[in-house]
Steps between C-alpha positions, in 0.01 A plus 500: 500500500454755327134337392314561797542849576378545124208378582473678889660907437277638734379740756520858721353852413161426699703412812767799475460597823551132643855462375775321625839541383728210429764567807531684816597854470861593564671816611775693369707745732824729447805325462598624923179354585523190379249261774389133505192647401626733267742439235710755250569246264268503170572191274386452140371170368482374138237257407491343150519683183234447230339623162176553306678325176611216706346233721803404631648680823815493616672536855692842554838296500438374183595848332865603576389791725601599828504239782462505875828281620322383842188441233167467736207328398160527708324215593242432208130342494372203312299809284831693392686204452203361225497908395861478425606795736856477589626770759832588621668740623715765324820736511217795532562574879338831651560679819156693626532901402837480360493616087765367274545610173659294224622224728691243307374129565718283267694465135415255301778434245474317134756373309400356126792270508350328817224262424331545842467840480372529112217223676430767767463802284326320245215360771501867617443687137182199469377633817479833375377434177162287643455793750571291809412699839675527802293484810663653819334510853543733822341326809319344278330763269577470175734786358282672250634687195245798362527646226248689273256391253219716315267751643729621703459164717780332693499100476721346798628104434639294762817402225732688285713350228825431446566666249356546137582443127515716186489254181739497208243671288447777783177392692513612807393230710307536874636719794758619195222808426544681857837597378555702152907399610396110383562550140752276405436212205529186628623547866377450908477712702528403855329640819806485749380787721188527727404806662326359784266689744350423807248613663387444912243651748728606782259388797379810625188475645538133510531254754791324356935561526649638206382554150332260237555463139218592294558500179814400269583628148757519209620609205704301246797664362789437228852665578831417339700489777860602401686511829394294790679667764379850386063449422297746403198328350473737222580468116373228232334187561710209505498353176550152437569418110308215315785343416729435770869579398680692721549444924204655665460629893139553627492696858229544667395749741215639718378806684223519813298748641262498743169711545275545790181390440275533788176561326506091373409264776715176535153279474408671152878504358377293189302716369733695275572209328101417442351797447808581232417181281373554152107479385413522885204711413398358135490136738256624751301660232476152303474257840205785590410450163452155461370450832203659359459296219524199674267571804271598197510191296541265823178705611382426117549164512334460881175630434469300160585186678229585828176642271542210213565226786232623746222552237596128359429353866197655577368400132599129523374501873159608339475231262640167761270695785199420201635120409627387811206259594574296200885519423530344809336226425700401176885349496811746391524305192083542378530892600749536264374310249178746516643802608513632157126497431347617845708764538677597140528900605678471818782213335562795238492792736690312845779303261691490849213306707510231245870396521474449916524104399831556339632809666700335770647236282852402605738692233761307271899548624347565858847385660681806289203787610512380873875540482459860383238561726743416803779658354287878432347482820888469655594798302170691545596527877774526488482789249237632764704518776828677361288794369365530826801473682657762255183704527610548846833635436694151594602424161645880349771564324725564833464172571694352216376165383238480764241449209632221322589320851155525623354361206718207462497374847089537464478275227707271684292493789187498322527116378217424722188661339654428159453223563195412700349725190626262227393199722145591557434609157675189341230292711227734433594355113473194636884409442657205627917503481538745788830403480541648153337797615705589836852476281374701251338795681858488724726454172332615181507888481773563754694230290408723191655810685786346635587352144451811321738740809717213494572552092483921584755457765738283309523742230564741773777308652657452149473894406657565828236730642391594860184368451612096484374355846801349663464072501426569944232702429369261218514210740341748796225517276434155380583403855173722612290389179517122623553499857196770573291525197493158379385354889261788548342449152468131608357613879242650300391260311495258695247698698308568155459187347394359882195815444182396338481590135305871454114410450358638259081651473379233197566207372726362176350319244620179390514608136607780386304739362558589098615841456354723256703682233606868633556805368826642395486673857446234710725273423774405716840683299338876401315503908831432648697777294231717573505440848861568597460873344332706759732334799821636295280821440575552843864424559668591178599860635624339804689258314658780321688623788531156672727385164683856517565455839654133439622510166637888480585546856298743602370484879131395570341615793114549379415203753192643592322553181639156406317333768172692400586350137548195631105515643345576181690264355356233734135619420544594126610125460256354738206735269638440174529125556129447674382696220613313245412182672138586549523572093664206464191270716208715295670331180423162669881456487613352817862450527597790712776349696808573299335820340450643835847473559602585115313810496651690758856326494505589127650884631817306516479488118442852449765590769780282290387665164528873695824433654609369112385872421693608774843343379492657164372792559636655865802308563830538344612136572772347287667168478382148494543437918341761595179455224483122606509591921246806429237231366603228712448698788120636337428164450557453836247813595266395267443179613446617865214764424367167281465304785410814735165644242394155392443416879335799591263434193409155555419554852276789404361293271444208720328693753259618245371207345459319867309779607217547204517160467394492904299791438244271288473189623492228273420139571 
């Protein structure tokens, strides 16, 4: 589920110093002091491998590489399994202290007269031409490979490739350009050497037995091995031809070293890899950036809303203080009948005071906007919560999957005010198949999510890739969706629709009241594009690195600015939305209901058409499958944040009009 998380990458730089790592520390001691406390033995684990041009990951054993023959897997959360993470152990086995240099770890051989093997070799050369990435972890930090970029500055990524591909016509494609020795037309060239290095604070001055690893790195090599009983690791790369003709042996081989490094502290171990990403500073200068903006306009927007509103009360006030005595005299129906005559100025100048008949009209398709209503206020808390929780340091990269397991077991558990919220608006509208409205706001959207992963997942399952959620998991999940969600949704409204419906400050007229023709502005289409621009004003940097860190794999970890994002986001739509609104009511034009929720839910639209923008013009995906599961899964993402802004903005909006409409009582 993939879905989710793309709408909830989160939180952590404001709560650095609160941070919890994903597992207990372990020691590692000298071979001859080897204690239950203490061990000597350093194992590598391989999670799945994946690529920018591809959508599609794929478990390590998928590739014919080196395998572990008592394979290990670690237990795995609901979040990795719905991520797709897959790890196992590997041949990679480390004693603490001890450097090796060109160990062998295993021959692969290839025959072109063998079927099986020309499958093998041919899956492998794909996996080097899309740039797939392996991903290797040490006690669970990621094994980062550095290399140089320009300036002078080193960029660190927690993958390296496979290998790399020079076309028939000479391109040289990807990690190809590190090595002036990758020259050949129409050939692979594979990586089957890692210099690995590891680095661990020895425990002096510490309270604690032994040593701890600090930080892990490699280097990705390409030998032709000649002789395997006599290695050297030196020589050219290992060359595999386009065209596979003649038998073929691929060795591979590693060397370790470890440094003391007793200047790192254990607790702050993952910050090589974060404070070695790319466009660290150019992001804090643009989320410092448009923090500014947006505290401006939302400022803007506040002070428009307060002066024009409060000068409008006191106005009006003036004029009922000055024709109260006989307006109470005369029936609704008579006072509007006059109204136009006695007081002609203020029906021009208070457009917003003459609608209070009409402005708390029941809206068409209630049923569908309660529904939504129930369903954004589930994912608004719920979307509250994780960032919090990650804000604290609970959810961070260490603890792997953590994220998307908190949010999905909040959702499920949040059934309750999903809907009571659906219930009590749906009889606020004065609805009457409660039935209707219970199944829907427990079936409709999750049904609409389920459908779409379900599709995702079966093109998944039929590519082969790590990603396809085994059938237990499925049934885990539809097992939780109707035997927690579905009673908790119906707990709460039950408990809604037994509430009395939300009064409101004036009465509705029988007859509706005619509305007059409006301006190009005001009318419903051009106010609810314009309304969903300043909201994505706000996020679109964000979203920048949120897609990069889905989509090209790079790690996320600006949690902390995200959640301040995520609180102008929440008032830009709650301004932008009452604003528009009050414009909206001046016009005499009052059917608010749905454009409340339009306005600000219409960021949805303008984060599909950016993350269209996104596909052509920062990825490098290819193929059909993985095209189809990039938008499946936006889709997905889109219509979450849909449901999540067009809440917040009807809410705001709702609040508004109840309270000026409270503010001046009308009779």
């Amino acid at each position: 589920m993939r879905l989710l998380a793309a709408g909830l990458l989160l939180l952590a730089p404001l709560c650095a110093a609160f941070y919890l790592p994903g597992l207990a520390p372990v020691s590692f001691c000298d071979d001859d002091k080897e204690s239950e406390g203490c061990k000597s033995l350093i194992e590598l684990f391989v999670n799945r491998l994946d690529s920018v041009e591809s959508v599609l990951p794929y478990e390590y054993d998928a590739f014919d590489f080196c395998q572990d023959k008592e394979e290990k897997r670690p237990s795995e959360n609901l979040g990795q399994v719905l991520f797709g993470e897959r790890i196992a152990s590997s041949p990679y086995k480390f004693t603490f202290k001890k450097q090796e240099t060109c160990k062998k770890v295993c021959t692969r051989s290839y025959d072109p007269e063998n079927s099986a093997d020309k499958s093998k070799l041919a899956f492998l050369k794909k996996g080097m031409q899309l740039n797939y990435q392996h991903h290797w972890i040490i006690d669970n930090m990621p094994v980062t490979w550095c290399y140089d970029v320009e300036d002078g500055q080193k960029f660190c990524n927690p993958g390296f490739p496979i290998g790399c591909f020079v076309t028939p016509d000479g391109r040289v494609k990807d990690a190809c350009v590190i090595n002036s020795e990758f020259n050949k037309k129409n050939t692979f060239y594979l990586f089957n050497h890692v210099d690995i290095t590891i680095m661990y604070h020895s425990g002096k001055d510490e309270n604690w037995p032994g040593a701890r690893l600090v930080m892990a790195r490699l280097r990705p090599q390409s030998y032709k091995h000649t002789d395997e009983n006599n290695l050297s690791c030196e020589g050219p790369p290992m060359e595999i031809p386009g065209e596979f003709t003649n038998k073929l042996n691929l060795i591979y081989t590693y060397s370790v070293t470890f440094e003391e490094k007793n200047n790192i502290k254990w607790a702050s171990r993952w910050d090589y890899i974060l404070e070695s990403m790319p466009h660290t500073n150019i992001q804090w200068f643009s989320i410092m950036n448009s923090l500014v903006i947006v505290l401006f306009l939302s400022g803007m927007v506040a002070m428009i809303i307060l002066r024009t509103l409060h000068k409008d009360i006191a106005r009006y006030n003036q004029i009922d203080s000055s024709q109260l005595h006989w307006k109470a005299e005369l029936t609704e129906d008579l006072c509007n009948a006059i109204h136009p005559f006695t007081s002609e100025d203020a029906q021009e100048e208070f457009g917003w005071k003459l609608v209070h008949g009409d402005v708390f009209r029941p809206p068409r398709k209630g049923m569908l906007l309660s529904v939504f209503l129930g369903q954004g206020t589930q994912i608004f808390i719920m979307t509250f919560i994780t960032l919090f929780l990650a804000c604290l340091g609970f959810l961070s990269p260490a603890n792997r999957g953590a994220l998307m397991t908190c949010a999905v077991v909040l959702w499920v558990l949040l059934g309750t005010p999903a809907g009571y919220v659906s219930a009590r608006m749906y009889k606020t509208f004065r609805g009457e198949k409660w039935k209707t409205n219970v199944l829907l706001t427990a079936l409709l959207c999750p049904g609409i999510v389920f459908a779409d992963f379900f599709i995702m997942n079966l093109i998944l399952w039929v590519k082969g890739s790590s990603a396809a959620i085994p059938f237990g998991t499925l049934v885990a999940i539809l097992a939780m969706w109707f035997g927690i969600s579905v009673p908790l949704t119906f707990i709460g409204a039950y408990f809604g629709f037994k509430e009395k419906p939300i009064e409101h400050p004036v009465r509705t007229n029988q007859i509706p009241r005619q509305i007059p023709e409006q301006s190009f502005f005001t009318k419903p289409l051009p106010g609810i594009i314009m309304g969903g621009i300043l909201p994505f004003g706000c996020i679109f940097i964000q979203l920048f690195f949120i897609l990069n860190s889905i989509w090209s794999h790079q790690m996320y970890y600006m949690f902390g600015f995200l959640f301040l994002v995520f609180i102008i986001l929440l008032i830009t739509c709650s301004e932008a939305t009452v604003l528009l609104c009050y414009f909206h009511l001046c016009a005499e034009d009052y059917h608010w209901w749905w454009r409340s929720f339009l306005t600000s839910s219409f960021t949805a639209v303008y984060l599909f058409i950016y993350a269209v923008h996104y596909f052509f013009s920062k990825l490098q995906i290819t193929g059909t499958a993985s095209t189809i599961l990039y938008f499946g899964y936006t889709m997905i993402m889109v219509l979450i944040f849909f449901l999540f802004t067009g809440t917040i903005g009807f809410f705001a909006c709702f609040w508004f009009v109840s309270k000026i409409y409270s503010v001046v009582k009308v009779d």
